[in-house]
PDB file of C-alpha atoms in Angstrom:
ATOM      1  CA  TRP Y 532      26.598  -0.047 -24.866  1.00  0.00           C
ATOM      2  CA  GLN Y 533      26.907  -2.010 -21.625  1.00  0.00           C
ATOM      3  CA  GLN Y 534      29.429  -4.392 -23.194  1.00  0.00           C
ATOM      4  CA  LEU Y 535      31.423  -1.502 -24.665  1.00  0.00           C
ATOM      5  CA  SER Y 536      31.416   0.549 -21.493  1.00  0.00           C
ATOM      6  CA  SER Y 537      32.580  -2.431 -19.457  1.00  0.00           C
ATOM      7  CA  ARG Y 538      35.747  -2.556 -21.571  1.00  0.00           C
ATOM      8  CA  LEU Y 539      36.623   1.092 -21.084  1.00  0.00           C
ATOM      9  CA  PRO Y 540      39.324   1.880 -18.506  1.00  0.00           C
ATOM     10  CA  VAL Y 541      38.116   3.468 -15.302  1.00  0.00           C
ATOM     11  CA  TYR Y 542      40.028   6.595 -14.380  1.00  0.00           C
ATOM     12  CA  SER Y 543      39.926   7.658 -10.778  1.00  0.00           C
ATOM     13  CA  GLY Y 544      42.242   9.077  -8.206  1.00  0.00           C
ATOM     14  CA  VAL Y 545      43.219  12.215  -6.405  1.00  0.00           C
ATOM     15  CA  ASN Y 546      46.394  14.256  -6.049  1.00  0.00           C
ATOM     16  CA  TYR Y 547      47.754  16.673  -3.462  1.00  0.00           C
ATOM     17  CA  ILE Y 548      50.897  18.523  -2.434  1.00  0.00           C
ATOM     18  CA  ARG Y 549      52.725  17.314   0.648  1.00  0.00           C
ATOM     19  CA  TRP Y 550      54.377  20.450   2.014  1.00  0.00           C
ATOM     20  CA  GLY Y 551      57.593  20.105   3.997  1.00  0.00           C
ATOM     21  CA  ARG Y 552      58.634  16.627   2.835  1.00  0.00           C
ATOM     22  CA  LYS Y 553      60.783  15.117   0.064  1.00  0.00           C
ATOM     23  CA  SER Y 554      58.733  11.928  -0.425  1.00  0.00           C
ATOM     24  CA  CYS Y 555      55.105  10.823  -0.532  1.00  0.00           C
ATOM     25  CA  PRO Y 556      53.564   8.684   2.224  1.00  0.00           C
ATOM     26  CA  SER Y 557      53.206   4.939   1.655  1.00  0.00           C
ATOM     27  CA  THR Y 558      49.567   5.479   0.681  1.00  0.00           C
ATOM     28  CA  ALA Y 559      50.470   7.473  -2.451  1.00  0.00           C
ATOM     29  CA  LYS Y 560      52.767   7.593  -5.494  1.00  0.00           C
ATOM     30  CA  LEU Y 561      55.205  10.335  -6.398  1.00  0.00           C
ATOM     31  CA  ILE Y 562      54.330  12.665  -9.293  1.00  0.00           C
ATOM     32  CA  TYR Y 563      57.295  15.019  -8.873  1.00  0.00           C
ATOM     33  CA  LYS Y 564      59.652  16.504  -6.285  1.00  0.00           C
ATOM     34  CA  GLY Y 565      60.213  20.192  -5.834  1.00  0.00           C
ATOM     35  CA  GLN Y 566      60.636  23.203  -3.610  1.00  0.00           C
ATOM     36  CA  MET Y 567      58.048  25.484  -2.056  1.00  0.00           C
ATOM     37  CA  VAL Y 568      58.109  28.957  -3.604  1.00  0.00           C
ATOM     38  CA  GLY Y 569      56.172  32.194  -3.407  1.00  0.00           C
ATOM     39  CA  LYS Y 570      56.529  35.897  -3.876  1.00  0.00           C
ATOM     40  CA  GLU Y 571      58.773  38.109  -1.763  1.00  0.00           C
ATOM     41  CA  TYR Y 572      56.889  38.711   1.472  1.00  0.00           C
ATOM     42  CA  ARG Y 573      56.781  42.506   1.043  1.00  0.00           C
ATOM     43  CA  SER Y 574      55.637  42.343  -2.590  1.00  0.00           C
ATOM     44  CA  VAL Y 575      52.194  43.805  -3.249  1.00  0.00           C
ATOM     45  CA  GLY Y 576      51.756  42.159  -6.659  1.00  0.00           C
ATOM     46  CA  GLY Y 577      51.862  38.525  -7.643  1.00  0.00           C
ATOM     47  CA  GLY Y 578      49.798  35.539  -6.587  1.00  0.00           C
ATOM     48  CA  THR Y 579      48.660  34.799  -3.059  1.00  0.00           C
ATOM     49  CA  ASN Y 580      49.209  31.046  -3.195  1.00  0.00           C
ATOM     50  CA  TYR Y 581      52.384  29.020  -2.715  1.00  0.00           C
ATOM     51  CA  LEU Y 582      53.609  26.754  -5.528  1.00  0.00           C
ATOM     52  CA  CYS Y 583      55.494  23.455  -5.513  1.00  0.00           C
ATOM     53  CA  LEU Y 584      58.116  24.166  -8.189  1.00  0.00           C
ATOM     54  CA  PRO Y 585      59.549  20.983  -9.827  1.00  0.00           C
ATOM     55  CA  ASP Y 586      63.264  20.205  -9.553  1.00  0.00           C
ATOM     56  CA  ASP Y 587      63.500  19.653 -13.329  1.00  0.00           C
ATOM     57  CA  PRO Y 588      61.977  22.648 -15.147  1.00  0.00           C
ATOM     58  CA  GLN Y 589      61.384  22.711 -18.886  1.00  0.00           C
ATOM     59  CA  TYR Y 590      61.925  25.860 -20.946  1.00  0.00           C
ATOM     60  CA  ASP Y 591      60.643  24.379 -24.203  1.00  0.00           C
ATOM     61  CA  LEU Y 592      58.258  27.235 -25.030  1.00  0.00           C
ATOM     62  CA  GLN Y 593      59.519  30.454 -26.540  1.00  0.00           C
ATOM     63  CA  ASP Y 594      59.686  33.324 -24.048  1.00  0.00           C
ATOM     64  CA  PRO Y 595      56.954  35.816 -25.064  1.00  0.00           C
ATOM     65  CA  GLY Y 596      58.936  38.690 -23.449  1.00  0.00           C
ATOM     66  CA  PRO Y 597      60.873  40.845 -23.109  1.00  0.00           C
ATOM     67  CA  GLY Y 598      58.933  42.443 -20.312  1.00  0.00           C
ATOM     68  CA  HIS Y 599      58.595  42.781 -16.581  1.00  0.00           C
ATOM     69  CA  HIS Y 600      58.380  39.487 -14.712  1.00  0.00           C
ATOM     70  CA  ILE Y 601      57.059  38.629 -11.279  1.00  0.00           C
ATOM     71  CA  PHE Y 602      59.779  36.604  -9.576  1.00  0.00           C
ATOM     72  CA  LEU Y 603      59.276  33.486  -7.468  1.00  0.00           C
ATOM     73  CA  ARG Y 604      61.502  33.041  -4.433  1.00  0.00           C
ATOM     74  CA  GLY Y 605      62.308  30.021  -2.307  1.00  0.00           C
ATOM     75  CA  THR Y 606      60.133  29.745   0.788  1.00  0.00           C
ATOM     76  CA  ARG Y 607      61.781  29.410   4.200  1.00  0.00           C
ATOM     77  CA  TYR Y 608      60.525  28.225   7.570  1.00  0.00           C
ATOM     78  CA  ARG Y 609      59.971  30.912  10.205  1.00  0.00           C
ATOM     79  CA  GLY Y 610      58.574  30.523  13.704  1.00  0.00           C
ATOM     80  CA  PHE Y 611      59.316  26.779  13.715  1.00  0.00           C
ATOM     81  CA  SER Y 612      61.988  24.857  15.642  1.00  0.00           C
ATOM     82  CA  ASP Y 613      65.536  26.224  15.608  1.00  0.00           C
ATOM     83  CA  SER Y 614      66.755  23.194  13.646  1.00  0.00           C
ATOM     84  CA  ILE Y 615      64.827  24.232  10.525  1.00  0.00           C
ATOM     85  CA  ILE Y 616      64.299  27.987  10.858  1.00  0.00           C
ATOM     86  CA  ASN Y 617      65.468  29.963   7.805  1.00  0.00           C
ATOM     87  CA  ARG Y 618      65.905  26.770   5.780  1.00  0.00           C
ATOM     88  CA  ARG Y 619      64.171  26.192   2.459  1.00  0.00           C
ATOM     89  CA  VAL Y 620      60.993  24.097   2.321  1.00  0.00           C
ATOM     90  CA  PRO Y 621      60.754  20.964   0.128  1.00  0.00           C
ATOM     91  CA  CYS Y 622      57.515  19.642  -1.324  1.00  0.00           C
ATOM     92  CA  VAL Y 623      56.237  16.713  -3.363  1.00  0.00           C
ATOM     93  CA  ALA Y 624      53.220  16.165  -5.573  1.00  0.00           C
ATOM     94  CA  CYS Y 625      51.524  12.862  -4.711  1.00  0.00           C
ATOM     95  CA  GLU Y 626      48.696  10.815  -6.195  1.00  0.00           C
ATOM     96  CA  THR Y 627      46.588   7.886  -5.154  1.00  0.00           C
ATOM     97  CA  ASN Y 628      44.526   5.883  -7.636  1.00  0.00           C
ATOM     98  CA  GLU Y 629      42.448   4.003  -5.076  1.00  0.00           C
ATOM     99  CA  ARG Y 630      40.630   7.072  -3.737  1.00  0.00           C
ATOM    100  CA  VAL Y 631      38.768   9.958  -5.355  1.00  0.00           C
ATOM    101  CA  ASN Y 632      38.112  12.473  -2.555  1.00  0.00           C
ATOM    102  CA  ARG Y 633      40.636  14.646  -0.755  1.00  0.00           C
ATOM    103  CA  ILE Y 634      40.230  17.070   2.103  1.00  0.00           C
ATOM    104  CA  MET Y 635      42.528  19.173   4.250  1.00  0.00           C
ATOM    105  CA  ILE Y 636      40.961  19.797   7.648  1.00  0.00           C
ATOM    106  CA  PRO Y 637      42.363  22.602   9.822  1.00  0.00           C
ATOM    107  CA  ALA Y 638      42.444  22.190  13.609  1.00  0.00           C
ATOM    108  CA  LYS Y 639      42.396  18.391  13.339  1.00  0.00           C
ATOM    109  CA  ALA Y 640      45.220  15.842  13.689  1.00  0.00           C
ATOM    110  CA  SER Y 641      43.294  12.766  12.526  1.00  0.00           C
ATOM    111  CA  CYS Y 642      40.757  11.914   9.848  1.00  0.00           C
ATOM    112  CA  PRO Y 643      37.056  12.298  10.710  1.00  0.00           C
ATOM    113  CA  THR Y 644      36.006   8.639  10.330  1.00  0.00           C
ATOM    114  CA  SER Y 645      37.601   5.250   9.721  1.00  0.00           C
ATOM    115  CA  ASP Y 646      36.648   5.205   6.026  1.00  0.00           C
ATOM    116  CA  TRP Y 647      39.081   8.079   5.375  1.00  0.00           C
ATOM    117  CA  THR Y 648      42.785   7.329   4.793  1.00  0.00           C
ATOM    118  CA  LEU Y 649      45.341   9.497   6.570  1.00  0.00           C
ATOM    119  CA  GLU Y 650      47.863  10.849   4.042  1.00  0.00           C
ATOM    120  CA  TYR Y 651      49.717  13.043   6.544  1.00  0.00           C
ATOM    121  CA  ASN Y 652      49.141  15.467   9.385  1.00  0.00           C
ATOM    122  CA  GLY Y 653      50.932  18.670  10.239  1.00  0.00           C
ATOM    123  CA  PHE Y 654      50.478  22.326  11.123  1.00  0.00           C
ATOM    124  CA  ILE Y 655      48.742  25.184   9.337  1.00  0.00           C
ATOM    125  CA  MET Y 656      51.271  27.731   8.069  1.00  0.00           C
ATOM    126  CA  SER Y 657      51.048  30.997   6.151  1.00  0.00           C
ATOM    127  CA  GLN Y 658      52.589  34.453   5.905  1.00  0.00           C
ATOM    128  CA  ALA Y 659      53.062  36.566   9.048  1.00  0.00           C
ATOM    129  CA  GLU Y 660      50.744  39.392   9.988  1.00  0.00           C
ATOM    130  CA  HIS Y 661      52.011  42.967   9.984  1.00  0.00           C
ATOM    131  CA  ASP Y 662      51.326  44.497  13.381  1.00  0.00           C
ATOM    132  CA  GLY Y 663      53.671  47.468  13.134  1.00  0.00           C
ATOM    133  CA  GLN Y 664      55.449  46.335  16.278  1.00  0.00           C
ATOM    134  CA  GLY Y 665      58.256  44.041  17.276  1.00  0.00           C
ATOM    135  CA  ASP Y 666      61.955  44.054  17.972  1.00  0.00           C
ATOM    136  CA  THR Y 667      63.136  43.149  14.474  1.00  0.00           C
ATOM    137  CA  ASP Y 668      62.935  44.748  11.062  1.00  0.00           C
ATOM    138  CA  LEU Y 669      60.973  41.697   9.945  1.00  0.00           C
ATOM    139  CA  PHE Y 670      57.867  42.731  11.863  1.00  0.00           C
ATOM    140  CA  ARG Y 671      58.240  46.398  11.021  1.00  0.00           C
ATOM    141  CA  ASP Y 672      58.002  45.497   7.347  1.00  0.00           C
ATOM    142  CA  ALA Y 673      54.714  44.883   5.579  1.00  0.00           C
ATOM    143  CA  HIS Y 674      53.565  41.288   5.103  1.00  0.00           C
ATOM    144  CA  TYR Y 675      50.962  40.447   2.489  1.00  0.00           C
ATOM    145  CA  ALA Y 676      48.371  37.687   2.287  1.00  0.00           C
ATOM    146  CA  THR Y 677      49.237  34.175   1.148  1.00  0.00           C
ATOM    147  CA  SER Y 678      47.394  30.869   1.175  1.00  0.00           C
ATOM    148  CA  TYR Y 679      47.168  28.592   4.199  1.00  0.00           C
ATOM    149  CA  VAL Y 680      48.983  25.284   3.696  1.00  0.00           C
ATOM    150  CA  CYS Y 681      49.287  22.123   5.778  1.00  0.00           C
ATOM    151  CA  VAL Y 682      53.019  21.578   6.413  1.00  0.00           C
ATOM    152  CA  ASP Y 683      54.050  18.100   7.533  1.00  0.00           C
ATOM    153  CA  SER Y 684      54.442  17.646  11.294  1.00  0.00           C
ATOM    154  CA  ASP Y 685      57.882  16.107  10.732  1.00  0.00           C
ATOM    155  CA  PRO Y 686      59.286  18.701   8.317  1.00  0.00           C
ATOM    156  CA  GLU Y 687      62.399  18.278   6.234  1.00  0.00           C
ATOM    157  CA  THR Y 688      64.526  21.000   4.670  1.00  0.00           C
ATOM    158  CA  LEU Y 689      66.543  21.507   1.521  1.00  0.00           C
ATOM    159  CA  GLY Y 690      69.587  21.960   3.716  1.00  0.00           C
ATOM    160  CA  ASP Y 691      70.789  25.474   3.076  1.00  0.00           C
ATOM    161  CA  TYR Y 692      70.529  28.135   5.768  1.00  0.00           C
ATOM    162  CA  VAL Y 693      69.510  31.615   4.589  1.00  0.00           C
ATOM    163  CA  PRO Y 694      69.983  34.160   7.399  1.00  0.00           C
ATOM    164  CA  HIS Y 695      68.534  37.290   5.802  1.00  0.00           C
ATOM    165  CA  ASN Y 696      64.920  38.457   6.156  1.00  0.00           C
ATOM    166  CA  GLU Y 697      64.010  38.375   2.482  1.00  0.00           C
ATOM    167  CA  GLY Y 698      62.143  36.137   0.091  1.00  0.00           C
ATOM    168  CA  SER Y 699      59.085  33.988   0.705  1.00  0.00           C
ATOM    169  CA  LEU Y 700      58.360  33.015   4.323  1.00  0.00           C
ATOM    170  CA  ILE Y 701      55.914  30.785   6.221  1.00  0.00           C
ATOM    171  CA  TYR Y 702      54.883  30.953   9.876  1.00  0.00           C
ATOM    172  CA  LEU Y 703      52.818  28.796  12.186  1.00  0.00           C
ATOM    173  CA  VAL Y 704      49.164  29.826  12.573  1.00  0.00           C
ATOM    174  CA  GLY Y 705      47.198  29.990  15.823  1.00  0.00           C
ATOM    175  CA  ALA Y 706      43.659  30.846  16.904  1.00  0.00           C
ATOM    176  CA  ASP Y 707      42.839  34.310  18.254  1.00  0.00           C
ATOM    177  CA  CYS Y 708      40.695  34.034  21.354  1.00  0.00           C
ATOM    178  CA  SER Y 709      41.118  37.629  22.546  1.00  0.00           C
ATOM    179  CA  GLY Y 710      39.810  40.967  21.366  1.00  0.00           C
ATOM    180  CA  ARG Y 711      36.785  42.003  19.362  1.00  0.00           C
ATOM    181  CA  GLY Y 712      37.583  39.726  16.416  1.00  0.00           C
ATOM    182  CA  ALA Y 713      38.093  36.587  18.477  1.00  0.00           C
ATOM    183  CA  LEU Y 714      36.936  33.170  17.291  1.00  0.00           C
ATOM    184  CA  LYS Y 715      33.662  31.797  18.491  1.00  0.00           C
ATOM    185  CA  GLY Y 716      34.334  28.673  20.520  1.00  0.00           C
ATOM    186  CA  CYS Y 717      37.124  29.642  22.944  1.00  0.00           C
ATOM    187  CA  PRO Y 718      37.350  27.115  24.560  1.00  0.00           C
ATOM    188  CA  PRO Y 719      37.793  24.554  23.065  1.00  0.00           C
ATOM    189  CA  TYR Y 720      40.052  26.758  20.897  1.00  0.00           C
ATOM    190  CA  LYS Y 721      43.022  28.189  22.765  1.00  0.00           C
ATOM    191  CA  GLN Y 722      44.954  31.413  22.442  1.00  0.00           C
ATOM    192  CA  GLY Y 723      48.432  30.804  21.066  1.00  0.00           C
ATOM    193  CA  PRO Y 724      49.146  27.128  20.300  1.00  0.00           C
ATOM    194  CA  ALA Y 725      49.864  26.232  16.672  1.00  0.00           C
ATOM    195  CA  LEU Y 726      46.821  24.839  14.872  1.00  0.00           C
ATOM    196  CA  PRO Y 727      47.247  21.291  13.519  1.00  0.00           C
ATOM    197  CA  CYS Y 728      45.911  20.050  10.200  1.00  0.00           C
ATOM    198  CA  VAL Y 729      45.345  16.763   8.446  1.00  0.00           C
ATOM    199  CA  VAL Y 730      45.142  15.646   4.808  1.00  0.00           C
ATOM    200  CA  CYS Y 731      42.762  12.732   4.244  1.00  0.00           C
ATOM    201  CA  THR Y 732      41.541  10.815   1.198  1.00  0.00           C
ATOM    202  CA  LYS Y 733      38.859   8.220   0.459  1.00  0.00           C
TER     203      LYS Y 733
END
């Protein structure tokens, strides 16, 4: 058994989505390129997570419809720098065969110890809250829950500018240090600044 098992290939590795970029870091290999998508921000139904939709879809299976479909929409940056606001978000699926553990740590910009490998760092982003206030129709509309994702700190776009307030959107996330629901630990947490994040493997 020992001789046989020594001849078997060893499968290991870990994969992750790099949000906001068109290529994987030098520490990983590309699985596929795509675009970040989600449901329309006012839609009650549908999933709560974002997806990295491949650039080369396959429609090989027979459509089980006809019927009502939930539609995915391209996700756009909001609340980021003016150079990328309202532009669509790219993404890539990456893998590394040398490491088997992966973690995304919110409120950190570096890996916890030297035995972890930095894949990328960025900022936590998600859907906007609905506060019933604001100067634009965007904040008077309902916003529904989505997942939190770590978007690369040096984000790229898919180029096209979409000016209307529709579709899937992502905003920067900050800590709340005021009010009855405030975080414990203010300071060191601060009211307002965007929370960083880091993706590490080992």
